[in-house]
Amino acid sequence: MSENFEQKTVTFKPKEKNILKTTDEEASVRESAATLSTTGRLIAYNQELKDSLHNGIRFTQLLEQLVQTKEPQTLFEAALKLVNFQLDNSYLVFPQQYSRADFYLIFLNRLLELHNSEKVILQSSDRNRELYHEFPGINTHGYFAFQLEKGTTDGAYYTEKNSGEILFYLNFHKNIVRFNSRSLVQLLLVDYPDKIRPEAIKSFETYLLNIGRFFKEDYGFDVDFNLLDPSNSAVYELSNPQIPHSVIDQLFVIAAEGGRMLKVGAHDEAILNLNEGTIVTLFDKSIQDNTGVPEWAIKVNDAEHQVSWFDILLQYQFVRKWYLDNLSDLEVRSDSLYFN
């Protein structure tokens, strides 16, 4: 396993100063304890221990909420506090602790459980001292954990640990979820298809979609589903909005080889009719927006709003080949604030 992507459970180091809030009376006792008498120092020491024990009890109360509550808002509030909870201090150290990254995983499992959608299995690695996710049908080839965002306590990346591919970014404070098209394509459409049944990949896609939907519905998060978005209103913007005409010409050829007819629309858009009324359209947004600067994008339409661009790539091998062969131009753009 790459050392760069290990997020081991951390036992926090004691701090020089107690971080707990104190009353004016307690502060006065502690200040005098250091300067006046042995009795004063013993009183201050005893108070520090009581505060440390109260802090530990508060932690257990939050953890109890995280693992037992049936209310989504209570669950979220407990997780928000636990991922930044300082359990240790200079008077009391707890040798066995979950890491901040572990609490993200626990929260995710509980959220899915509240919606009766807990397909993923929460496991514990004694060797690496961390929690991780296993997904049925994928578990022999990869496992998943959160990697904390560097330089901040606010966010974390859901990562496949063997490859280091980052599937989505989660931030409790900014209330956002962002999916990463590059890693989704690399892991699920390049690395896995020769090893894993399509049904397992499709089930994993549903699992990821559910995560985004539950954050959006329960907490009002701003969720960018990216190429997983099955809505007919979704517009998949490309990394190179000014794709060469040769790429479009290739689609005409490869569609014919796949037994499909590609048509040209009234605004020079390429229209590909697939099974069961599913239509893929490659079009220039600038024609509709009157901007004058080419900005090619992809849309998928189906009667039930159930088919995403990812579904098309998973189901139709000839479309996937065209997309992967021209990935530098056709890659669906991810949020550049969170993904390189």
Coordinates of C-alpha atoms in Angstrom, one line a residue:
M1 CA 0.0 0.0 0.0
S2 CA 1.3 3.4 -0.9
E3 CA 2.4 5.3 2.3
N4 CA 1.1 8.5 0.8
F5 CA -2.5 7.4 1.2
E6 CA -2.4 5.8 4.6
Q7 CA -4.5 7.7 7.2
K8 CA -3.7 5.9 10.4
T9 CA -5.6 6.3 13.6
V10 CA -3.8 9.0 15.6
T11 CA -3.6 9.2 19.4
F12 CA -3.5 12.9 20.1
K13 CA -0.5 14.3 22.1
P14 CA -1.2 16.1 25.3
K15 CA -1.1 19.9 25.1
E16 CA 0.8 22.1 27.5
K17 CA -2.3 24.1 28.5
N18 CA -5.8 22.8 29.2
I19 CA -8.2 23.7 26.5
L20 CA -11.3 23.4 28.6
K21 CA -13.2 26.5 29.6
T22 CA -13.0 27.4 33.3
T23 CA -15.0 29.6 35.6
D24 CA -13.4 32.7 37.1
E25 CA -13.3 30.9 40.5
E26 CA -11.6 27.9 39.1
A27 CA -9.0 30.0 37.2
S28 CA -8.3 31.9 40.4
V29 CA -7.8 28.6 42.3
R30 CA -5.4 27.4 39.7
E31 CA -3.5 30.6 39.6
S32 CA -3.1 30.7 43.3
A33 CA -2.2 27.0 43.4
A34 CA 1.0 27.6 41.4
T35 CA 2.1 30.4 43.7
L36 CA 0.7 29.9 47.2
S37 CA 0.5 26.4 48.7
T38 CA 0.7 22.7 48.2
T39 CA -3.0 22.5 49.1
G40 CA -3.8 24.9 46.3
R41 CA -1.9 22.9 43.8
L42 CA -3.7 19.7 44.8
I43 CA -7.0 21.5 44.5
A44 CA -6.1 22.7 41.0
Y45 CA -4.9 19.2 40.0
N46 CA -8.2 17.6 41.2
Q47 CA -10.1 20.2 39.2
E48 CA -8.1 19.5 36.1
L49 CA -8.9 15.8 36.5
K50 CA -12.6 16.4 36.9
D51 CA -12.6 18.7 33.8
S52 CA -10.8 16.0 31.9
L53 CA -13.3 13.3 32.9
H54 CA -16.2 15.6 32.1
N55 CA -14.7 16.1 28.6
G56 CA -14.4 12.3 28.2
I57 CA -18.1 11.9 29.2
R58 CA -19.1 14.6 26.7
F59 CA -17.2 12.6 24.0
T60 CA -19.1 9.4 24.9
Q61 CA -22.4 11.3 24.7
L62 CA -21.6 12.5 21.2
L63 CA -20.4 9.1 20.1
E64 CA -23.6 7.5 21.5
Q65 CA -25.6 10.0 19.4
L66 CA -23.5 9.1 16.3
V67 CA -24.1 5.4 16.6
Q68 CA -27.7 5.3 18.0
T69 CA -29.7 8.4 16.9
K70 CA -32.5 8.0 14.3
E71 CA -32.6 11.7 13.5
P72 CA -30.5 12.9 10.6
Q73 CA -29.9 16.3 12.0
T74 CA -28.7 15.0 15.4
L75 CA -26.5 12.6 13.5
F76 CA -24.9 15.4 11.5
E77 CA -24.4 17.6 14.6
A78 CA -22.7 14.8 16.4
A79 CA -20.4 14.0 13.5
L80 CA -19.5 17.7 13.0
K81 CA -18.4 17.9 16.6
L82 CA -16.6 14.5 16.7
V83 CA -14.4 15.1 13.7
N84 CA -12.8 18.1 15.5
F85 CA -13.1 16.8 19.1
Q86 CA -10.0 17.1 21.3
L87 CA -10.3 14.2 23.7
D88 CA -6.9 14.2 25.3
N89 CA -5.3 16.9 27.4
S90 CA -2.2 17.2 29.6
Y91 CA -3.9 15.5 32.5
L92 CA -5.7 12.6 30.8
V93 CA -4.7 10.6 27.7
F94 CA -6.9 8.0 26.1
P95 CA -4.7 5.5 24.3
Q96 CA -7.4 3.9 22.1
Q97 CA -9.1 6.4 19.8
Y98 CA -10.8 6.6 16.4
S99 CA -9.2 9.1 14.0
R100 CA -11.0 12.1 12.5
A101 CA -11.1 10.2 9.2
D102 CA -12.8 7.2 11.0
F103 CA -15.7 9.4 12.1
Y104 CA -16.4 10.4 8.5
L105 CA -16.8 6.7 7.7
I106 CA -19.0 6.0 10.7
F107 CA -21.2 9.0 9.8
L108 CA -21.6 7.7 6.2
N109 CA -22.6 4.3 7.4
R110 CA -25.2 5.7 9.8
L111 CA -26.6 8.1 7.2
L112 CA -27.0 5.2 4.8
E113 CA -28.5 3.0 7.6
L114 CA -31.2 5.7 8.3
H115 CA -32.2 5.4 4.6
N116 CA -32.1 1.6 4.6
S117 CA -29.3 1.7 2.0
E118 CA -26.3 0.4 3.9
K119 CA -24.7 -1.8 1.3
V120 CA -21.2 -0.8 2.2
I121 CA -19.5 -2.7 5.1
L122 CA -17.5 -0.9 7.7
Q123 CA -14.4 -2.9 8.6
S124 CA -11.5 -2.4 11.0
S125 CA -7.8 -2.9 10.2
D126 CA -5.8 -3.8 13.3
R127 CA -2.6 -3.6 11.3
N128 CA -3.2 -0.1 10.0
R129 CA -5.2 1.0 13.0
E130 CA -8.0 2.4 10.8
L131 CA -11.6 1.9 9.7
Y132 CA -12.3 1.3 6.0
H133 CA -15.2 0.5 3.7
E134 CA -15.7 -2.7 1.7
F135 CA -18.2 -2.9 -1.0
P136 CA -19.7 -6.3 -2.1
G137 CA -18.3 -7.5 -5.4
I138 CA -15.4 -5.0 -5.2
N139 CA -13.8 -5.9 -1.9
T140 CA -11.3 -8.3 -3.4
H141 CA -9.8 -5.5 -5.5
G142 CA -10.1 -2.3 -3.5
Y143 CA -11.2 -0.7 -0.3
F144 CA -12.2 2.8 0.7
A145 CA -11.4 5.3 3.4
F146 CA -11.4 9.1 4.0
Q147 CA -8.2 11.0 3.5
L148 CA -8.2 14.3 5.4
E149 CA -7.8 17.5 3.4
K150 CA -4.4 19.0 4.1
G151 CA -4.1 22.4 5.7
T152 CA -7.7 22.5 7.1
T153 CA -10.0 20.6 9.5
D154 CA -13.0 21.1 7.3
G155 CA -12.9 18.5 4.5
A156 CA -12.0 15.0 3.5
Y157 CA -11.6 12.9 0.3
Y158 CA -13.3 9.5 -0.1
T159 CA -10.4 7.5 -1.5
E160 CA -9.8 4.0 -2.9
K161 CA -6.7 3.1 -0.9
N162 CA -4.9 0.7 -3.2
S163 CA -4.9 3.1 -6.2
G164 CA -5.2 6.5 -4.4
E165 CA -8.1 7.5 -6.7
I166 CA -10.3 10.1 -5.0
L167 CA -14.0 9.6 -5.8
F168 CA -15.5 12.5 -4.0
Y169 CA -14.9 15.4 -1.7
L170 CA -17.0 16.1 1.4
N171 CA -17.0 19.3 3.5
F172 CA -19.2 19.5 6.6
H173 CA -18.6 23.3 7.1
K174 CA -19.1 24.4 3.5
N175 CA -22.0 22.0 3.0
I176 CA -20.7 20.6 -0.2
V177 CA -20.1 17.3 -2.0
R178 CA -18.1 17.2 -5.2
F179 CA -17.6 14.0 -7.3
N180 CA -14.4 13.6 -9.3
S181 CA -15.0 12.4 -12.9
R182 CA -11.3 11.6 -13.5
S183 CA -11.0 9.0 -10.7
L184 CA -14.5 7.6 -11.3
V185 CA -13.6 6.9 -14.9
Q186 CA -10.1 5.6 -14.2
L187 CA -11.3 3.3 -11.4
L188 CA -14.7 2.1 -12.5
L189 CA -14.4 2.2 -16.3
V190 CA -10.7 1.5 -16.9
D191 CA -9.3 -0.5 -13.9
Y192 CA -12.3 -2.5 -12.8
P193 CA -14.2 -3.7 -15.9
D194 CA -11.8 -6.6 -16.6
K195 CA -11.9 -7.7 -12.9
I196 CA -15.4 -6.9 -11.7
R197 CA -18.8 -7.7 -13.0
P198 CA -20.7 -4.8 -14.5
E199 CA -23.6 -5.4 -12.0
A200 CA -21.2 -4.7 -9.1
I201 CA -19.9 -1.5 -10.7
K202 CA -23.5 -0.4 -11.3
S203 CA -24.4 -1.1 -7.7
F204 CA -21.4 0.9 -6.5
E205 CA -22.5 3.8 -8.7
T206 CA -26.0 3.6 -7.1
Y207 CA -24.2 3.7 -3.7
L208 CA -22.3 6.9 -4.6
L209 CA -25.5 8.5 -6.0
N210 CA -27.4 7.7 -2.8
I211 CA -24.7 9.4 -0.7
G212 CA -25.0 12.6 -2.7
R213 CA -28.8 12.5 -2.7
F214 CA -29.0 12.0 1.1
F215 CA -26.7 14.9 1.7
K216 CA -28.8 17.0 -0.6
E217 CA -32.2 16.0 0.7
D218 CA -31.4 15.7 4.5
Y219 CA -29.0 18.6 4.9
G220 CA -29.4 20.8 1.9
F221 CA -25.8 20.3 0.7
D222 CA -24.7 21.6 -2.7
V223 CA -23.9 18.4 -4.5
D224 CA -22.1 18.2 -7.9
F225 CA -22.8 14.7 -9.1
N226 CA -20.7 15.3 -12.2
L227 CA -21.0 12.5 -14.8
L228 CA -23.1 10.5 -12.4
D229 CA -26.0 13.0 -12.6
P230 CA -29.0 11.2 -14.2
S231 CA -31.2 14.2 -14.6
N232 CA -32.1 15.2 -18.1
S233 CA -31.2 18.8 -17.2
A234 CA -27.6 17.8 -16.5
V235 CA -25.0 19.3 -18.9
Y236 CA -21.7 17.6 -18.8
E237 CA -19.1 20.2 -19.5
L238 CA -15.9 19.1 -21.2
S239 CA -12.3 19.7 -20.2
N240 CA -11.7 21.0 -23.7
P241 CA -14.8 23.0 -24.7
Q242 CA -13.4 23.6 -28.2
I243 CA -13.0 19.9 -29.2
P244 CA -11.6 19.3 -32.6
H245 CA -14.0 18.3 -35.4
S246 CA -12.0 15.1 -35.9
V247 CA -13.3 13.9 -32.5
I248 CA -16.9 14.4 -33.7
D249 CA -16.0 12.6 -37.0
Q250 CA -14.7 9.6 -35.0
L251 CA -18.1 9.4 -33.2
F252 CA -19.8 9.0 -36.6
V253 CA -17.5 6.2 -37.5
I254 CA -17.6 4.4 -34.2
A255 CA -21.4 4.7 -33.9
A256 CA -21.8 3.0 -37.2
E257 CA -19.5 0.2 -36.1
G258 CA -21.6 -0.1 -33.0
G259 CA -24.8 -0.5 -35.1
R260 CA -26.1 3.0 -34.3
M261 CA -26.8 6.0 -36.6
L262 CA -25.5 9.4 -35.6
K263 CA -27.5 12.3 -36.9
V264 CA -26.7 16.0 -37.3
G265 CA -29.2 18.4 -35.7
A266 CA -30.3 21.8 -36.8
H267 CA -27.5 23.5 -34.9
D268 CA -24.8 21.0 -36.0
E269 CA -25.2 19.0 -32.8
A270 CA -24.4 15.3 -33.0
I271 CA -27.4 13.2 -31.9
L272 CA -27.0 9.5 -31.0
N273 CA -30.1 7.4 -30.5
L274 CA -29.6 4.4 -28.2
N275 CA -31.9 1.7 -26.8
E276 CA -35.2 2.5 -25.1
G277 CA -35.4 6.1 -26.2
T278 CA -32.1 7.2 -24.7
I279 CA -30.5 10.0 -26.6
V280 CA -27.0 11.4 -26.3
T281 CA -26.3 14.8 -27.7
L282 CA -22.9 16.4 -28.3
F283 CA -23.6 20.1 -28.8
D284 CA -22.1 23.6 -28.8
K285 CA -23.5 25.6 -26.0
S286 CA -22.3 28.9 -27.5
I287 CA -24.9 28.6 -30.3
Q288 CA -27.7 28.7 -27.7
D289 CA -26.0 31.3 -25.5
N290 CA -24.9 33.5 -28.4
T291 CA -21.4 33.9 -26.9
G292 CA -19.5 33.2 -30.2
V293 CA -16.9 31.1 -28.4
P294 CA -17.3 27.3 -29.0
E295 CA -18.2 25.5 -25.8
W296 CA -19.0 21.8 -26.5
A297 CA -20.9 19.7 -23.9
I298 CA -22.8 16.5 -23.6
K299 CA -26.4 15.8 -22.6
V300 CA -28.3 12.6 -22.0
N301 CA -32.0 12.3 -22.2
D302 CA -34.3 9.4 -21.2
A303 CA -37.9 9.1 -20.3
E304 CA -37.4 8.2 -16.7
H305 CA -34.4 10.6 -15.8
Q306 CA -32.5 7.5 -14.8
V307 CA -29.6 7.4 -17.2
S308 CA -26.4 9.4 -16.7
W309 CA -23.3 9.8 -18.9
F310 CA -21.6 7.3 -16.7
D311 CA -24.3 4.8 -17.4
I312 CA -23.8 5.3 -21.2
L313 CA -20.1 4.7 -20.8
L314 CA -20.6 1.6 -18.7
Q315 CA -23.2 0.1 -20.9
Y316 CA -22.0 0.9 -24.5
Q317 CA -18.5 -0.3 -25.1
F318 CA -18.2 1.6 -28.4
V319 CA -19.0 4.9 -26.8
R320 CA -16.6 4.2 -23.9
K321 CA -13.8 3.4 -26.4
W322 CA -14.5 6.8 -28.2
Y323 CA -14.5 8.6 -24.9
L324 CA -11.3 7.0 -23.5
D325 CA -9.5 7.4 -26.8
N326 CA -10.2 11.1 -26.7
L327 CA -10.1 11.6 -23.0
S328 CA -7.9 14.7 -23.1
D329 CA -10.6 16.5 -25.0
L330 CA -13.8 14.8 -23.8
E331 CA -13.1 14.4 -20.0
V332 CA -16.1 15.7 -18.1
R333 CA -14.8 18.7 -16.1
S334 CA -14.7 18.4 -12.2
D335 CA -14.6 21.2 -9.7
S336 CA -11.0 22.6 -10.0
L337 CA -11.2 24.0 -6.5
Y338 CA -11.0 20.5 -5.1
F339 CA -9.4 18.3 -7.8
N340 CA -6.4 18.9 -10.0

